[in-house]
Tab-separated table of C-alpha atoms in Angstrom:
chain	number	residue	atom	x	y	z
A	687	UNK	CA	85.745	118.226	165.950
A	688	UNK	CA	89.431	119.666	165.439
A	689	UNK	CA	91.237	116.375	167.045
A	690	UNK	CA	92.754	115.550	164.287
A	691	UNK	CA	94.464	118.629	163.079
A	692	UNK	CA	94.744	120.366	166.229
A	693	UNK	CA	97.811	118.498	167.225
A	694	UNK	CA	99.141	119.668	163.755
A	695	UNK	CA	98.539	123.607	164.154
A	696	UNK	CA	99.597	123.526	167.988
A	697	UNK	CA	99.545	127.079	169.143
A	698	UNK	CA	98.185	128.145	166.455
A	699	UNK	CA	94.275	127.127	167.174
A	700	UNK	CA	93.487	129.709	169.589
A	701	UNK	CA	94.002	131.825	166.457
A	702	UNK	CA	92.210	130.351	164.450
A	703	UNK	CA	89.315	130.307	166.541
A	704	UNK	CA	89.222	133.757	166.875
A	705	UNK	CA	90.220	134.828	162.959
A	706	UNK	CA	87.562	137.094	161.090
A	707	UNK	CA	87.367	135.519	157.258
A	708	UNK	CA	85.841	137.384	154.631
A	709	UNK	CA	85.160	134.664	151.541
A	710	UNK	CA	83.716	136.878	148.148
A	711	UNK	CA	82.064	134.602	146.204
A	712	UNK	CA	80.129	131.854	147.390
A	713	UNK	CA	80.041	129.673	143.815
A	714	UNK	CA	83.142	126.937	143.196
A	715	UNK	CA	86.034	128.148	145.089
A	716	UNK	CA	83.880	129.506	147.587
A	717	UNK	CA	81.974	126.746	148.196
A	718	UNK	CA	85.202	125.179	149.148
A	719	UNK	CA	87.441	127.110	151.381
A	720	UNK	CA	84.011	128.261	153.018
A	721	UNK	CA	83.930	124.489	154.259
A	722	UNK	CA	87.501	123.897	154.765
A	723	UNK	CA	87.862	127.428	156.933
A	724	UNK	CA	84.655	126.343	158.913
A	725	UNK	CA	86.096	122.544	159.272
A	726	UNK	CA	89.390	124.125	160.649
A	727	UNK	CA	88.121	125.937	162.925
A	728	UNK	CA	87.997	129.582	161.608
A	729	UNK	CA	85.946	131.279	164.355
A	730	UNK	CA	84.239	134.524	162.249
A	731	UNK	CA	83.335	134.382	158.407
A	732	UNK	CA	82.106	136.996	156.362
A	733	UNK	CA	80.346	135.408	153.232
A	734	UNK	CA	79.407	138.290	149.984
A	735	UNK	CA	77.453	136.781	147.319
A	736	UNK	CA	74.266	137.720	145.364
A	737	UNK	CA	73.917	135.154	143.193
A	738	UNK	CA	71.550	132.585	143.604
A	739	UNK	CA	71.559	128.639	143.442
A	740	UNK	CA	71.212	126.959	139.767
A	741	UNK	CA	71.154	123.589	138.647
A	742	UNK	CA	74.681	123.689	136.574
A	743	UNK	CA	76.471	125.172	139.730
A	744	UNK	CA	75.852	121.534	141.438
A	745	UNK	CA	79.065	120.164	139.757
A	746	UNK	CA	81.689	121.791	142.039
A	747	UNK	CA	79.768	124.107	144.399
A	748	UNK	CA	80.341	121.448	147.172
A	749	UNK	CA	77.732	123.620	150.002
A	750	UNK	CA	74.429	123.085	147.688
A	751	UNK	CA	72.598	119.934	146.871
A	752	UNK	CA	69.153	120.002	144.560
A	753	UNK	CA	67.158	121.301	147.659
A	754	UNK	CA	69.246	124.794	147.475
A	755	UNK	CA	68.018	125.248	144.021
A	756	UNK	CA	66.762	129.005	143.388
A	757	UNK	CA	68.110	130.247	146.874
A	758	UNK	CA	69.979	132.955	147.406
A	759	UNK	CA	73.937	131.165	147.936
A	760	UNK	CA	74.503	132.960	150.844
A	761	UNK	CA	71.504	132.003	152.656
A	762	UNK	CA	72.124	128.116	151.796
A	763	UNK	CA	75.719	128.097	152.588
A	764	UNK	CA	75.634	129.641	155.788
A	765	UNK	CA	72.841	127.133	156.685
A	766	UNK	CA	74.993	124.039	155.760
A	767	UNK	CA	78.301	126.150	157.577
A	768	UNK	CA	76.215	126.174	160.998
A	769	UNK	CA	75.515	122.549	160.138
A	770	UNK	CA	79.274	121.268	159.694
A	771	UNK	CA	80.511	123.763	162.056
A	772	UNK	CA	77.820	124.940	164.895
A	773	UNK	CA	80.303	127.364	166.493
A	774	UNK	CA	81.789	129.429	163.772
A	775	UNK	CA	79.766	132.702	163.175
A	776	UNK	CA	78.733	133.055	159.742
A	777	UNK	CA	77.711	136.506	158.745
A	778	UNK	CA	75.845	136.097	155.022
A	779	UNK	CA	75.875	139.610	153.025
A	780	UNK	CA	73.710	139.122	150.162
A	781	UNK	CA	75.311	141.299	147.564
A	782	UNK	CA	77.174	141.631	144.557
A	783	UNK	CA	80.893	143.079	144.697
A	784	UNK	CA	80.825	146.536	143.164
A	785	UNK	CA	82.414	149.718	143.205
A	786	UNK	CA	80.307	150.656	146.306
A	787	UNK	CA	81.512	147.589	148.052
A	788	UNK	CA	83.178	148.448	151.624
A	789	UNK	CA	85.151	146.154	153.381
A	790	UNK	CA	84.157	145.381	157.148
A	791	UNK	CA	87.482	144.957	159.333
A	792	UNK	CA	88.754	141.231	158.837
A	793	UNK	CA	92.156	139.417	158.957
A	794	UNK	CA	92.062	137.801	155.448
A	795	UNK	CA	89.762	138.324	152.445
A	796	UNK	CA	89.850	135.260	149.770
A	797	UNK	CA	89.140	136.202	146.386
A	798	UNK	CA	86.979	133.539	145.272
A	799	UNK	CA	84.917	136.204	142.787
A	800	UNK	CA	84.515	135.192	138.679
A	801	UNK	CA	85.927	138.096	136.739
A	802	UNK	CA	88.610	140.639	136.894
A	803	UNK	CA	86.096	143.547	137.129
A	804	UNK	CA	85.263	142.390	140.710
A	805	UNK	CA	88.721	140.945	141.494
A	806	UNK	CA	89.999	144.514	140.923
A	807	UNK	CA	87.590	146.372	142.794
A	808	UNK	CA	87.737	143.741	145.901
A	809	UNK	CA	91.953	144.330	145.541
A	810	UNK	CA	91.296	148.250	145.471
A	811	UNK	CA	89.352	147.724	148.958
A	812	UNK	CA	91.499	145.536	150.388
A	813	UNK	CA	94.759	147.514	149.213
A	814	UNK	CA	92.928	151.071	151.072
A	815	UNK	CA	92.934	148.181	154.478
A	816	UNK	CA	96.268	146.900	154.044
A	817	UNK	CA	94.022	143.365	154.480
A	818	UNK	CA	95.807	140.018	152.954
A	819	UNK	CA	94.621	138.694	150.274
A	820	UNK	CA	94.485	135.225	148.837
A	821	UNK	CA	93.757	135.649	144.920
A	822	UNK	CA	92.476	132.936	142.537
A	823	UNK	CA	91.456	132.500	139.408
A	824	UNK	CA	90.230	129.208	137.040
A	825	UNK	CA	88.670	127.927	133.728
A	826	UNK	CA	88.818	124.877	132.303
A	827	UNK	CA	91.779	122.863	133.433
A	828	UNK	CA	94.223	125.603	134.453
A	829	UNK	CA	93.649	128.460	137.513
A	830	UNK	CA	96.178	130.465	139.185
A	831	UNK	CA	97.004	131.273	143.159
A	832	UNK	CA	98.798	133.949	144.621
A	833	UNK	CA	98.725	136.228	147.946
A	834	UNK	CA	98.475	139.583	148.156
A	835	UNK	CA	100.728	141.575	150.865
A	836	UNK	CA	100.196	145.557	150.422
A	837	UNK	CA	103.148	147.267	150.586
A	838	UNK	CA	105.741	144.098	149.909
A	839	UNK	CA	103.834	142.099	146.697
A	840	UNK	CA	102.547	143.428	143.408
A	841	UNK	CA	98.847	144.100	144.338
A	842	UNK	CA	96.277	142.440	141.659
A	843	UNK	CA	96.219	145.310	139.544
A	844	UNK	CA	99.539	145.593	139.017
A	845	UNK	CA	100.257	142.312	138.416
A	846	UNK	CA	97.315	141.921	136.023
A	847	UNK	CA	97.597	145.221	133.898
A	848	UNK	CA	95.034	145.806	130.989
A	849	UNK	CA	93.025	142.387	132.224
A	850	UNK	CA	89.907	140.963	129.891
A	851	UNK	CA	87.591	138.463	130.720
A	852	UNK	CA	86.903	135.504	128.662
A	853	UNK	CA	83.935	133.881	127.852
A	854	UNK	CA	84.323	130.903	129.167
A	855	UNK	CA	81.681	128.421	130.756
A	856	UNK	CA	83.753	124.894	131.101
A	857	UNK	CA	85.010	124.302	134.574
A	858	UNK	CA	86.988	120.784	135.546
A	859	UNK	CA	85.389	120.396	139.151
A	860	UNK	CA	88.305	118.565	140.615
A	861	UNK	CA	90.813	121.710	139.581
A	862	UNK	CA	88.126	123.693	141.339
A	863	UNK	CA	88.504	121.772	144.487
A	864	UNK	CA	92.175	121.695	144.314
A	865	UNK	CA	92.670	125.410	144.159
A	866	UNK	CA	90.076	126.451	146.614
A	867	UNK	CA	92.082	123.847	149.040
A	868	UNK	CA	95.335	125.914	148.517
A	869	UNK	CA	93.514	129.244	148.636
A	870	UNK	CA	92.218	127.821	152.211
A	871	UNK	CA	96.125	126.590	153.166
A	872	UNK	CA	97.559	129.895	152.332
A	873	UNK	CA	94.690	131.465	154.758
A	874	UNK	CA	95.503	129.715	157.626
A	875	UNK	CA	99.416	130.222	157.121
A	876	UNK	CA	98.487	133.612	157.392
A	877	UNK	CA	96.220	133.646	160.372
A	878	UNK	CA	99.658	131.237	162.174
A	879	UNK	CA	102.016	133.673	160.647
A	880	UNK	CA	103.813	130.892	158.788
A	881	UNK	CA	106.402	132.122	156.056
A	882	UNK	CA	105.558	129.843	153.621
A	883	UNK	CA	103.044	131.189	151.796
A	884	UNK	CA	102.479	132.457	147.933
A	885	UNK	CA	102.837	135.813	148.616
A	886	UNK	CA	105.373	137.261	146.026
A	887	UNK	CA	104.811	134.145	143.474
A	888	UNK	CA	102.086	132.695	141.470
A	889	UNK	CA	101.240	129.262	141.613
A	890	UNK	CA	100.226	127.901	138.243
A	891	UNK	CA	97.952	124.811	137.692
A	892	UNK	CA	97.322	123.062	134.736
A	893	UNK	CA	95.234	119.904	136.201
A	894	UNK	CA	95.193	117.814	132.884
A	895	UNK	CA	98.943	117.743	132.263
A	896	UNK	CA	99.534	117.440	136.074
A	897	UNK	CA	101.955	120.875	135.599
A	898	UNK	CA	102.612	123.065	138.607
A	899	UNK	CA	104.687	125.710	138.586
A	900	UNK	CA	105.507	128.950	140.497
A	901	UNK	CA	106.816	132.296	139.034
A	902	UNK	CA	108.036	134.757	141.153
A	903	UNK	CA	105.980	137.996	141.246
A	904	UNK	CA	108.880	140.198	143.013
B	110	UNK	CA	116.933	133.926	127.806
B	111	UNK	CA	114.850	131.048	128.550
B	112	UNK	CA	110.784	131.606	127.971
B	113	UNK	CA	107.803	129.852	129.533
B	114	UNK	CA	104.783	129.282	128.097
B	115	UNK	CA	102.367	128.729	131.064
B	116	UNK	CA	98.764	128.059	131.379
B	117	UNK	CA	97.134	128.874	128.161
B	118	UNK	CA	100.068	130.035	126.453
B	119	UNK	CA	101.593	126.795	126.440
B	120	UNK	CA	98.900	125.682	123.973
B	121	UNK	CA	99.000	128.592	121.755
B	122	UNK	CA	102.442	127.941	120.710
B	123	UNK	CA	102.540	124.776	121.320
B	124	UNK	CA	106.251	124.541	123.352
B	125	UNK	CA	106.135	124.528	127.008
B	126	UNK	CA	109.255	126.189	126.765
B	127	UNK	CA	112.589	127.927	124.821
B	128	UNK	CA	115.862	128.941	124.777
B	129	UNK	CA	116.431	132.039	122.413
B	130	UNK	CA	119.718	134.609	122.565
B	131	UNK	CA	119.149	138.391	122.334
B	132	UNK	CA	117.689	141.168	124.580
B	133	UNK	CA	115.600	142.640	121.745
B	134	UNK	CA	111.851	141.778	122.299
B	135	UNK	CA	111.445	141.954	118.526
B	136	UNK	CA	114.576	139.976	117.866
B	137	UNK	CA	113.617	137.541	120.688
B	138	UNK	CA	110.275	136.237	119.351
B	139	UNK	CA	111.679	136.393	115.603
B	140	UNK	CA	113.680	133.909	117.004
B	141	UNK	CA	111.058	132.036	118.804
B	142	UNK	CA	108.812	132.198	115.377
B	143	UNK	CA	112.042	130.610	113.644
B	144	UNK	CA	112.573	128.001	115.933
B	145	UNK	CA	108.806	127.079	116.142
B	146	UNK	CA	108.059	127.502	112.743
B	147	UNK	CA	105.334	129.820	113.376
B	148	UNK	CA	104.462	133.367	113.899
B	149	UNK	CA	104.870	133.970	117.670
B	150	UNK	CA	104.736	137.282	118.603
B	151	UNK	CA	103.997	139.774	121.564
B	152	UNK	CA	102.311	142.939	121.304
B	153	UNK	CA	102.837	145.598	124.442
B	154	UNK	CA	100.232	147.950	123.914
B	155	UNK	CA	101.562	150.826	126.617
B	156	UNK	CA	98.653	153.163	126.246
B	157	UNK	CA	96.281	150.349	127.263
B	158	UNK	CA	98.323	148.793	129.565
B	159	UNK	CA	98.037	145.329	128.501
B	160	UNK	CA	100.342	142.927	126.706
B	161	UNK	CA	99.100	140.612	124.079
B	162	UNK	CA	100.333	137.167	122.903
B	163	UNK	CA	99.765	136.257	118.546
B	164	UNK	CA	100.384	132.931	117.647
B	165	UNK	CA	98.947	131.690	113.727
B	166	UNK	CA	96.416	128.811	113.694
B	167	UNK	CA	95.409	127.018	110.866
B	168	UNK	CA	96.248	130.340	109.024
B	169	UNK	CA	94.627	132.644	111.169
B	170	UNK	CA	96.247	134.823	113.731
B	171	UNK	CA	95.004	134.468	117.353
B	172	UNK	CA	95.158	137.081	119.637
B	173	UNK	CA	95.436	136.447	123.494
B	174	UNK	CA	95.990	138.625	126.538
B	175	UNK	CA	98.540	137.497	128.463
B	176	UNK	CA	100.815	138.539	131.581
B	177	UNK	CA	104.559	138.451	131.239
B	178	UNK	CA	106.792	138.363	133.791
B	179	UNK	CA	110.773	138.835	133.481
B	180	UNK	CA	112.515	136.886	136.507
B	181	UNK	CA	109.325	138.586	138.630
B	182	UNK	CA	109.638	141.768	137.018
B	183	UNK	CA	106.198	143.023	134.532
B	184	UNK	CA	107.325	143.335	130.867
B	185	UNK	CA	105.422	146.756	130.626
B	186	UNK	CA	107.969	147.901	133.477
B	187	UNK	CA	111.359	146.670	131.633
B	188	UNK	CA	112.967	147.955	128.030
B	189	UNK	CA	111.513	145.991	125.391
B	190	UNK	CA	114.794	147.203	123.574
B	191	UNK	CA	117.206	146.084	126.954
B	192	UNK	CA	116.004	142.572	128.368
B	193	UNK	CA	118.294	141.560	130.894
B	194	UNK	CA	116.442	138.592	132.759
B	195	UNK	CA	117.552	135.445	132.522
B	196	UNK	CA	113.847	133.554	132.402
B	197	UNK	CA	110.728	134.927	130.573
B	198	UNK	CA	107.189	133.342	131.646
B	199	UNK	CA	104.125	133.961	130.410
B	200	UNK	CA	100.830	132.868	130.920
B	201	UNK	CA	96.717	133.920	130.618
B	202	UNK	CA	95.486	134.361	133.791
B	203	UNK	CA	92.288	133.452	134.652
B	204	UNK	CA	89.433	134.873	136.171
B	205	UNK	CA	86.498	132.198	136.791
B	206	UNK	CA	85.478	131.244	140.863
């Protein structure tokens, strides 16, 4: 099923295949670089959610349909991951990211939580590893992407001192889409040890005045 | 110094961006407040760590945290009183999945 990328990441597949992923959050960015990880190949993910499937999530969480309704997300998205992707292993944790949340031994993590209280404490775990990881954040039409490298970027703490959550329940889906999709690039540029990533700058969106820009962090 | 407005902050003020002279926080945004016609102001708060962005609407001050960054550098790490950097951005982050 990789034909027509494998050309495109070469060398780099063998990698790929045998990457460990951990994805917390399985709601609208998860959803979405759960499925583009699996699609590419990614060989191990480790899924953390406790949530469970509602009707409003259907909008942009792109792994449940109206039959997932009232199931834990976990359970349903690693069910439609062995479905896209039969040989990726898929290891669902059902369980919300607190402070008693340890981190099993992975490559990458992907931040793909929905507040800073979790963000932080997922940053603190990853920071005690020295583990990558890919940040995001969105609401309404504007999110934000950046990677985290301990010890040579500012990690998520420091770069968002004194951070509040807003109460905020409108989500364009397409933005969603669109940042998970970088989120998932900038995880396999890590796993192929590309340069390129957005480790030491912050990718801003704003989806409905088509603005992109990037701010250095260092 | 040029300043950003980025996600969020862009529609407080209403500019996406502006050029203002002076290495003054406090001078800077009396500046920016001049040149938009409006209050614009930013409040570093150092005992809570957090850095706040007050714009008026329709008569009523608005309160927003926001990040600032200084050509990559956090504000709460630089002299408000000795701004060197040549580009000012700021922006809300976000924090929905």
């Amino acid at each position: 099923m990789f034909q027509r990328h494998s050309e495109l990441l070469n060398e780099c597949m063998n990698k790929i295949f045998q990457a460990k992923v951990l994805v917390a959050g399985a709601g609208g960015l998860g959803c979405t670089v759960l499925s583009l990880l699996a699609r590419v190949g990614v060989g191990n993910i480790y899924l953390v959610d406790g949530g469970i499937v509602d009707e409003p999530d259907l909008n942009r969480q792109i792994l449940y349909d109206w039959e997932s309704l009232g199931k834990p997300k976990v359970h349903a998205a690693k069910e439609k991951l062995s479905k896209i992707n039969p040989s990726c292993n898929v290891v669902a944790v059902e369980k919300t990211i607190d402070d008693s949340f340890s981190l099993t031994e992975v490559d990458v993590v992907v931040d793909c939580l929905d507040n800073f209280r979790s963000k932080l404490v997922l940053d603190r775990v990853c920071r005690e590893r020295s583990i990558p990881l890919v940040h995001a954040g969105v609401e309404k039409f504007t999110g934000q992407v950046t990677t985290i490298l301990y010890g040579r970027t500012p990690a998520l703490s420091e770069l968002f001192r004194g951070s509040k959550d807003r109460e905020v329940s409108q989500i364009f889906p397409p933005l969603v889409s669109l940042i998970a999709s970088i989120q998932a690039s900038e995880v396999i540029k890590l796993i192929c040890g590309k340069e390129e990533t957005l480790a030491g700058k912050i990718l801003l969106v704003d989806l409905l005045n088509n603005r992109f820009e990037t701010v250095r962090t260092i | 110094m040029k300043i950003r407005f980025g996600n969020i902050a862009d529609a407080m003020v209403g500019t996406k961006e502006i050029e203002v002279q002076g290495n003054n926080l406090r001078q800077i945004f009396e500046s920016v407040s001049q040149m938009l016609k409006k209050r614009v102001e930013l409040l570093v708060d150092e005992k809570e760590e957090s850095v706040y962005l007050l714009t008026e609407k329709d008569g009523k001050l608005v309160k927003n945290w926001v990040v600032v960054l200084c050509d990559g550098v956090n504000i709460l790490d630089c002299d408000p009183n000795l701004l060197r950097s040549e580009q000012m951005t700021i922006f809300v982050p976000v924090s929905g999945g």
